[in-house]
Amino acid sequence: MIYDTIIIGGGVSGTAVARELSRYTGKLCVVERCEDVCCGTSKANSAIVHAGFDAKPGSLMAKLNVAGSKTMAALSRELDFPYRQIGSLVLCWDEAQRPQLEHLYRQGLENGVEGLEILSGDQVRAMEPHVTQNCVAALWAPSAGIVCPFGMTFALAENAARNGAEFRFDTTVTGLARADGLWQVQTDRGILQARTVVNAAGVYAARLHNLVSSHPLHITPRKGEYCLLDKQAGSHVSHTIFQLPGKLGKGVLVTPTVHGNLLLGPTATDIEDFEGVNTTAQGLEAVLRTAALSVDNLPTRQIITSFAGLRAHEDGHEFVLGEVSDAPGFFDCAGIESPGLSSAPAIGILLAEQVAAKLGLSRRADFVPTRKGIVNPAALSFKARQALVRDNPAYGQIICRCESVTEGEILDAIRRTPGARSLDGVKRRTRAGMGRCQGGFCAPRVLELLSRELGVPMDQLTKAGGGSRLIAGTNKDSV
Ligand SMILES: Cc1cc2nc3c(=O)[nH]c(=O)nc-3n(C[C@H](O)[C@H](O)[C@H](O)COP(=O)(O)OP(=O)(O)OC[C@H]3O[C@@H](n4cnc5c(N)ncnc54)[C@H](O)[C@@H]3O)c2cc1C
């Protein structure tokens, strides 16, 4: 099989490119080293759709952030994933910092961000009563939003698959070579061939780039640690609350999530370990201390988990997108640090257009632009829920008590393409295990459903692919 395009990496960037490229006639494959999409940075971030005032005017980051943010509402309706435009505030604590706030305001105007306003401290506290007394002003950006990064990535991947894209999981690209006018994509499961390659490998994108080009890229993993609070704390603030950005990024934020939790973080620390997603006592303590400068009385007893993600920080702090000058047909989608999630819809369009032009592909008449998410019975009217349960009693069986997730939703998550194959795959699609008990009750039931549906013995199932098996010993009755 010779593919027109192989996309390396099934994060939000790779799946956005796949979705946009599936509008065209070519044969397309996403190669992902993990067992699912959304296993890298796309699963561990602040989930903010930034308005677009942070990036330098004229940069790709600025243009694609604003373009992505403007299309997010329509995309979330088309592909049925959770998104809410709640607006953001950047707090200024000191009159001496006001010029920095005004700079952000002017930069935002130049980038084309709509509705920006500088508010007084009192106006801010009227909107957000828990903002601390030391706030003297804030930049209000009504176009900012929050999104479910898992929901968005799964939606893009499912829609790409619906339109013919193939997905190869548990497949790591180990080498790249050019022979007979094709890219030979060497993987730990054999060689794949393609006319073009899109390198959307997150923190590893520079390593792949440097295999094909004599103009090296350098990416530093920049760790961000978070505390996630229970839904009971979710209404402590109702907008995303930033601090003025520092040298290493946008600072620590306090924000509600689309699912009603409260999120505090991230830190920003450059590290050497490309897999270093552990949290640290020091990092989490810094999150709590810094978040408290913005918001009073944070209900920190409601913390239910902590996590960390790695920004793919490129030395020039810019997205690196497009065909590599000395590697014909090899397209970079590299250096996709924040605002990568916000920009993903626009990154997908840009790269798909470039790849399609290179290959001379035409638009397909039968492209299906829409996708429906997993039905959440709790969001239905009583009558509609009754009808659903009557048709399919699995929607009447609660598996995850904290998040009220039913067997019907979990079965749907497993049966989709690409579908869940691990405990985390189910968790990210349905929220089973994301609540207060973090899977303590539902994990065994979810494993039983995975085992039954996939025909895989319980002791072969994993939390998150690879060697992350959960059960030792064989359960002969489990299949
Ligand atoms: C702390 C933090 C906060 C952030 N907050 C925001 C925010 O609020 N808003 C926003 O817009 N952006 C934010 N971002 C940025 C955003 O999360 C990223 O830009 C985005 O998720 C990057 O997606 P990606 O697909 O490029 O990379 P990833 O999601 O990392 O995907 C890359 C994929 O490539 C796979 N891969 C790697 N190497 C190989 C290989 N050799 N073979 C096969 N597969 C491979 C990986 O397994 C991975 O799945 C934040 C990032 C961090 C870390």
XYZ file of C-alpha atoms and ligand atoms in Angstrom:
532
model
C 0.000 0.000 0.000
C 1.342 3.430 -0.960
C -0.343 6.272 0.919
C -0.642 9.764 -0.450
C -0.034 11.079 3.051
C 1.152 9.623 6.332
C 0.563 11.843 9.348
C 2.880 11.048 12.252
C 1.086 11.769 15.530
C -2.547 11.509 16.591
C -2.765 14.585 18.803
C -5.047 17.504 18.119
C -2.695 18.768 15.382
C -2.410 15.444 13.540
C -6.133 14.718 13.747
C -7.008 18.268 12.625
C -4.778 17.833 9.571
C -6.299 14.369 8.971
C -9.830 15.723 9.158
C -9.109 18.567 6.731
C -7.115 16.327 4.385
C -9.950 13.795 4.311
C -11.921 16.409 2.321
C -9.605 15.513 -0.582
C -9.235 12.410 -2.744
C -5.906 11.050 -1.379
C -5.265 7.883 0.665
C -4.413 8.904 4.187
C -3.030 7.230 7.304
C -2.346 8.509 10.836
C 0.487 6.650 12.579
C 0.451 6.941 16.374
C 2.873 5.325 18.810
C 0.283 5.097 21.606
C -2.855 2.943 21.735
C -5.228 5.820 21.002
C -5.432 9.388 19.764
C -5.024 12.209 22.294
C -2.299 10.572 24.379
C 0.361 13.316 24.215
C 0.206 17.017 25.064
C -3.336 17.241 23.718
C -4.586 15.361 26.781
C -2.876 17.565 29.393
C -3.291 21.305 28.959
C -5.421 24.214 30.180
C -8.123 23.586 27.543
C -8.503 27.296 26.844
C -9.476 28.619 23.447
C -7.326 31.721 23.676
C -8.659 34.945 22.236
C -5.306 35.619 20.527
C -3.759 38.707 22.179
C -0.649 36.892 23.471
C 1.207 36.135 20.269
C 3.427 38.534 18.360
C 1.521 40.337 15.588
C 2.261 38.867 12.178
C 3.387 35.508 13.614
C 1.760 32.223 12.589
C 0.815 31.785 16.255
C -1.151 35.041 16.208
C -2.878 34.435 12.866
C -3.802 30.807 13.476
C -4.877 31.394 17.078
C -7.328 34.110 16.068
C -8.541 32.111 13.053
C -8.958 28.941 15.155
C -10.752 30.763 17.934
C -13.169 32.348 15.445
C -14.137 28.964 13.975
C -14.286 26.981 17.245
C -17.999 27.509 17.960
C -19.059 26.406 14.468
C -16.642 23.445 14.529
C -17.911 22.308 17.933
C -21.468 22.262 16.542
C -20.435 20.490 13.336
C -18.464 17.807 15.188
C -20.456 17.798 18.432
C -17.782 18.394 21.082
C -18.033 20.502 24.270
C -17.018 24.166 23.924
C -18.168 27.281 25.818
C -17.288 30.876 25.093
C -16.909 32.216 28.634
C -14.384 35.033 28.118
C -11.067 35.591 29.882
C -9.539 38.181 32.204
C -5.822 38.989 32.500
C -5.306 40.500 35.933
C -2.968 43.382 36.686
C -1.995 43.699 40.372
C 0.015 46.849 40.354
C -0.236 50.204 38.543
C 3.383 49.668 37.529
C 2.219 46.677 35.443
C -0.466 48.642 33.597
C 1.767 49.342 30.546
C 2.130 45.547 30.139
C -1.664 45.176 30.154
C -2.041 47.994 27.646
C 0.585 46.354 25.462
C -1.467 43.129 25.441
C -4.581 45.141 24.577
C -2.884 46.851 21.587
C -1.320 43.574 20.474
C -4.750 41.944 20.576
C -6.262 44.703 18.446
C -3.446 44.286 15.942
C -4.038 40.515 15.857
C -7.736 41.072 15.084
C -9.172 40.014 18.472
C -12.675 41.389 18.878
C -14.303 42.924 21.966
C -11.151 43.599 24.036
C -11.579 46.015 26.928
C -9.518 47.147 29.904
C -11.625 46.962 33.067
C -11.038 48.518 36.499
C -10.440 46.335 39.545
C -13.974 47.041 40.778
C -15.508 46.077 37.436
C -13.534 42.824 37.554
C -14.701 42.024 41.116
C -18.301 42.722 40.070
C -17.904 40.000 37.428
C -15.766 37.716 39.602
C -16.377 38.278 43.326
C -13.479 36.028 44.391
C -10.796 37.972 42.511
C -8.340 39.361 45.088
C -8.445 42.976 46.291
C -4.989 43.662 44.872
C -6.316 43.481 41.278
C -6.266 47.065 39.932
C -7.276 46.357 36.307
C -7.749 43.520 33.831
C -7.868 42.834 30.116
C -11.300 41.409 29.257
C -11.468 39.194 26.167
C -15.058 38.050 25.593
C -14.124 35.812 22.639
C -12.001 33.414 24.760
C -13.505 30.034 25.546
C -13.007 26.622 27.091
C -13.104 23.318 25.241
C -12.842 19.620 25.982
C -9.446 18.777 24.447
C -10.246 15.055 24.430
C -13.684 15.600 22.919
C -12.245 17.841 20.235
C -9.456 15.420 19.286
C -11.774 12.384 19.229
C -14.276 14.331 17.115
C -11.611 15.294 14.563
C -10.275 11.715 14.457
C -13.706 10.099 14.102
C -14.697 12.490 11.342
C -11.416 11.831 9.510
C -11.996 8.064 9.858
C -15.594 8.451 8.632
C -14.123 10.092 5.524
C -11.632 7.330 4.849
C -8.552 8.098 6.979
C -6.827 4.990 8.399
C -5.358 4.915 11.910
C -2.425 2.721 12.943
C -1.923 2.652 16.699
C 0.910 1.216 18.800
C 3.173 2.068 15.885
C 6.267 4.202 16.447
C 8.026 5.881 13.543
C 11.705 5.061 14.008
C 13.272 6.291 10.756
C 12.596 8.166 7.524
C 14.241 7.738 4.153
C 13.586 8.764 0.579
C 13.611 6.106 -2.180
C 12.023 5.956 -5.658
C 10.324 9.331 -5.149
C 8.532 8.066 -2.015
C 8.979 8.494 1.717
C 9.898 5.226 3.404
C 8.441 5.574 6.867
C 10.210 3.044 9.077
C 8.208 1.895 12.058
C 8.586 -0.734 14.774
C 5.964 -2.703 12.785
C 7.559 -2.488 9.352
C 7.975 0.058 6.556
C 5.125 2.202 5.217
C 5.385 4.220 2.008
C 3.911 7.607 1.236
C 4.165 10.430 -1.265
C 3.993 13.008 1.513
C 4.520 12.971 5.281
C 3.160 15.351 7.915
C 5.286 15.475 11.057
C 2.864 16.201 13.913
C 4.806 14.328 16.591
C 4.530 16.903 19.388
C 7.635 17.110 21.579
C 9.310 14.549 19.264
C 8.728 16.561 16.060
C 12.249 18.048 16.047
C 13.809 14.566 16.244
C 11.859 13.462 13.142
C 12.565 16.735 11.334
C 16.279 16.343 11.974
C 16.249 12.901 10.326
C 15.307 14.461 6.970
C 16.737 17.987 6.987
C 20.125 19.618 7.323
C 18.445 22.674 8.920
C 17.966 21.381 12.458
C 15.054 22.194 14.743
C 15.299 22.189 18.509
C 12.382 21.544 20.849
C 12.534 21.721 24.642
C 9.835 19.981 26.684
C 8.425 22.697 28.960
C 6.481 21.099 31.759
C 3.222 22.488 33.138
C 1.703 21.038 36.328
C -1.952 21.341 37.368
C -4.395 20.716 40.200
C -7.926 19.685 39.195
C -10.753 20.341 41.631
C -14.086 18.584 42.020
C -17.243 19.819 40.300
C -18.417 21.219 43.636
C -15.682 23.863 43.212
C -16.408 24.545 39.536
C -18.441 27.695 40.072
C -15.810 29.443 42.203
C -15.047 31.523 39.091
C -17.032 31.769 35.877
C -14.390 33.117 33.482
C -10.799 32.108 32.754
C -8.567 34.163 35.034
C -5.013 34.713 33.822
C -2.128 36.628 35.293
C 0.140 38.852 33.221
C 2.366 36.568 31.121
C 5.974 35.988 32.178
C 9.145 34.926 30.360
C 8.122 31.254 30.170
C 4.464 31.669 29.259
C 1.001 32.754 30.229
C 1.354 32.223 33.983
C -0.944 30.347 36.358
C -4.653 30.469 35.579
C -7.841 29.675 37.443
C -10.648 28.469 35.213
C -13.788 26.390 35.132
C -13.675 23.461 32.698
C -16.417 22.572 30.215
C -17.412 19.709 32.504
C -17.783 21.965 35.550
C -14.520 21.301 37.419
C -12.083 23.985 38.524
C -8.562 23.920 37.069
C -5.485 25.603 38.577
C -2.131 25.798 36.798
C 0.180 25.399 34.963
C 3.771 25.868 36.051
C 6.426 26.315 33.345
C 9.715 24.455 33.779
C 12.112 23.438 31.016
C 13.128 19.798 31.436
C 15.242 17.240 29.578
C 12.959 14.222 29.898
C 10.607 14.018 26.884
C 8.379 11.691 28.921
C 8.529 13.722 32.133
C 4.831 14.129 32.852
C 5.123 13.404 36.585
C 3.886 16.019 39.013
C 6.074 17.264 41.865
C 5.296 18.527 45.367
C 7.236 21.673 44.543
C 5.327 22.304 41.293
C 1.889 21.767 42.838
C 2.770 23.946 45.803
C 3.784 26.701 43.331
C 0.446 26.300 41.496
C -1.559 26.757 44.703
C 0.560 29.654 45.937
C 0.424 31.510 42.613
C -3.265 30.852 41.908
C -4.074 32.342 45.324
C -2.597 35.660 44.151
C -5.499 35.907 41.657
C -8.431 34.330 43.465
C -9.354 34.264 47.163
C -10.597 31.261 49.145
C -9.729 28.635 46.560
C -11.435 25.444 47.785
C -8.241 23.407 47.685
C -9.712 20.637 49.856
C -11.667 19.745 46.729
C -8.572 18.764 44.702
C -9.286 15.377 43.118
C -6.185 14.893 41.005
C -3.065 16.497 39.590
C -1.404 16.082 36.210
C 1.286 17.562 33.975
C 1.727 18.201 30.258
C 4.730 19.086 28.099
C 4.771 22.108 25.809
C 6.785 21.496 22.619
C 8.774 24.708 22.965
C 10.685 25.511 19.773
C 13.642 27.892 20.226
C 12.018 30.654 18.128
C 8.683 30.286 20.011
C 6.785 29.965 16.729
C 4.757 27.269 14.988
C 6.889 25.560 12.328
C 4.461 24.660 9.555
C 4.937 23.675 5.945
C 7.142 21.768 3.532
C 10.736 21.421 4.674
C 12.982 23.224 2.172
C 15.456 20.359 1.719
C 12.964 17.470 2.106
C 10.382 17.575 -0.702
C 6.990 16.238 0.374
C 7.871 16.310 4.100
C 5.697 18.804 5.974
C 6.405 19.986 9.514
C 3.679 20.628 12.042
C 6.180 21.335 14.821
C 6.683 23.655 17.771
C 2.958 23.444 18.475
C 2.970 24.795 22.005
C 0.208 26.989 23.387
C -1.979 28.260 21.666
C -1.821 24.988 19.698
C -5.186 23.685 20.829
C -6.922 26.959 19.922
C -5.104 27.061 16.585
C -5.638 23.416 15.617
C -8.642 24.014 13.310
C -6.638 26.625 11.367
C -3.430 24.531 11.417
C -5.416 21.646 9.923
C -6.755 23.768 7.073
C -3.375 25.364 6.306
C -1.450 22.090 6.121
C -4.190 20.194 4.276
C -4.244 22.889 1.583
C -0.464 22.734 1.226
C -0.353 18.922 1.046
C -3.309 18.745 -1.366
C -1.652 21.335 -3.634
C 1.625 19.379 -3.579
C -0.167 16.161 -4.553
C -2.630 17.808 -6.964
C -5.595 16.342 -5.053
C -9.145 17.442 -5.724
C -12.004 17.922 -3.268
C -14.276 14.920 -2.700
C -17.945 15.354 -3.445
C -18.897 12.770 -0.794
C -17.108 14.348 2.199
C -19.284 14.094 5.332
C -18.604 17.209 7.455
C -20.585 16.236 10.551
C -20.171 13.785 13.401
C -22.345 12.998 16.440
C -20.781 12.532 19.861
C -21.688 9.908 22.460
C -25.231 10.449 23.741
C -25.271 11.570 27.364
C -28.583 10.410 28.842
C -28.261 12.866 31.749
C -28.426 15.748 29.270
C -31.746 14.514 27.792
C -35.251 15.361 28.908
C -36.878 12.777 31.178
C -39.082 11.605 28.295
C -36.196 11.283 25.844
C -34.135 9.420 28.470
C -36.991 6.997 29.096
C -37.272 6.302 25.370
C -33.505 5.768 25.101
C -33.470 3.277 27.996
C -36.516 1.465 26.597
C -34.739 1.034 23.235
C -31.421 0.110 24.828
C -31.438 -0.854 28.526
C -27.639 -0.388 28.699
C -28.368 3.351 28.997
C -30.166 2.585 32.263
C -27.114 0.925 33.874
C -24.879 3.377 35.723
C -21.237 2.232 35.658
C -19.438 5.360 36.912
C -21.343 6.757 39.863
C -19.323 9.964 40.282
C -19.961 11.127 36.715
C -23.187 9.130 36.121
C -21.807 7.341 33.063
C -23.930 4.478 31.744
C -22.998 1.166 30.174
C -24.569 2.407 26.922
C -22.107 5.310 26.696
C -19.128 3.053 27.408
C -20.182 0.519 24.775
C -20.585 3.355 22.262
C -17.067 4.625 23.141
C -15.575 1.161 22.508
C -17.507 0.549 19.271
C -16.534 3.815 17.564
C -13.731 4.241 15.004
C -11.224 4.924 16.374
C -12.669 3.464 19.565
C -11.494 3.078 23.150
C -9.137 0.149 23.807
C -7.883 1.043 27.269
C -9.278 2.299 30.555
C -8.049 5.816 29.756
C -9.583 5.598 26.274
C -12.978 5.005 27.888
C -12.315 7.668 30.523
C -11.468 10.391 28.018
C -14.452 9.568 25.806
C -17.099 9.177 28.505
C -15.661 10.645 31.754
C -16.010 7.255 33.505
C -13.249 7.469 36.141
C -12.832 11.240 35.957
C -14.870 12.030 39.044
C -14.189 12.275 42.713
C -13.147 8.648 43.212
C -10.971 8.683 40.065
C -12.134 5.275 38.878
C -11.972 3.466 42.219
C -15.490 2.037 41.758
C -15.959 1.789 38.007
C -12.545 0.618 36.746
C -13.272 -3.143 37.193
C -16.670 -2.812 35.443
C -15.135 -0.821 32.585
C -12.446 -3.500 32.205
C -15.142 -6.182 31.991
C -16.907 -4.255 29.226
C -13.647 -3.691 27.326
C -12.780 -7.383 27.666
C -16.198 -8.529 26.450
C -16.373 -6.067 23.534
C -12.790 -6.405 22.288
C -12.446 -10.134 23.002
C -9.275 -9.459 24.998
C -8.632 -11.210 28.346
C -8.815 -8.911 31.372
C -5.140 -9.412 32.199
C -4.127 -8.136 28.760
C -6.036 -4.873 29.103
C -4.160 -1.706 29.989
C -4.726 1.616 31.662
C -3.089 3.503 28.803
C -1.490 1.056 26.360
C 2.086 -0.281 26.449
C 2.979 -2.086 29.646
C 0.324 -0.426 31.808
C -1.585 -3.657 32.527
C -3.892 -3.502 35.491
C -4.512 -7.122 36.399
C -2.007 -9.896 37.033
C -2.976 -13.519 36.290
C -5.488 -14.991 33.862
C -9.198 -14.732 34.313
C -10.528 -17.489 32.068
C -14.138 -16.382 32.532
C -13.510 -12.813 31.436
C -13.906 -13.230 27.680
C 0.796 22.961 30.220
C 0.169 23.220 28.884
C -0.915 24.084 28.772
C -1.478 24.360 27.542
N -2.622 25.106 27.470
C -3.169 25.377 26.271
C -4.368 26.113 26.182
O -4.990 26.435 27.183
N -4.820 26.449 24.963
C -4.164 26.099 23.832
O -4.587 26.510 22.758
N -3.063 25.320 23.876
C -2.563 24.941 25.064
N -1.470 24.147 25.143
C -0.863 23.674 23.918
C -1.601 22.482 23.320
O -1.940 21.544 24.315
C -0.696 21.856 22.278
O -0.274 22.859 21.389
C -1.344 20.747 21.491
O -2.007 19.830 22.317
C -0.278 20.048 20.671
O -0.884 19.017 19.968
P -0.021 18.111 19.017
O -0.957 17.222 18.308
O 0.888 18.963 18.190
O 0.932 17.288 19.994
P 0.569 15.995 20.865
O -0.773 16.077 21.438
O 1.708 15.786 21.796
O 0.536 14.829 19.793
C 1.712 14.303 19.229
C 1.485 12.817 19.046
O 2.567 12.271 18.311
C 2.815 10.969 18.808
N 4.195 10.622 18.423
C 5.338 11.208 18.856
N 6.396 10.622 18.283
C 5.927 9.641 17.477
C 6.551 8.681 16.643
N 7.882 8.612 16.504
N 5.769 7.804 15.971
C 4.410 7.853 16.090
N 3.765 8.755 16.889
C 4.519 9.638 17.563
C 2.615 11.115 20.300
O 2.345 9.881 20.920
C 1.430 12.069 20.364
O 0.201 11.390 20.456
C -0.908 23.805 26.372
C 0.159 22.905 26.488
C 0.668 22.591 27.737
C 1.739 21.575 27.860
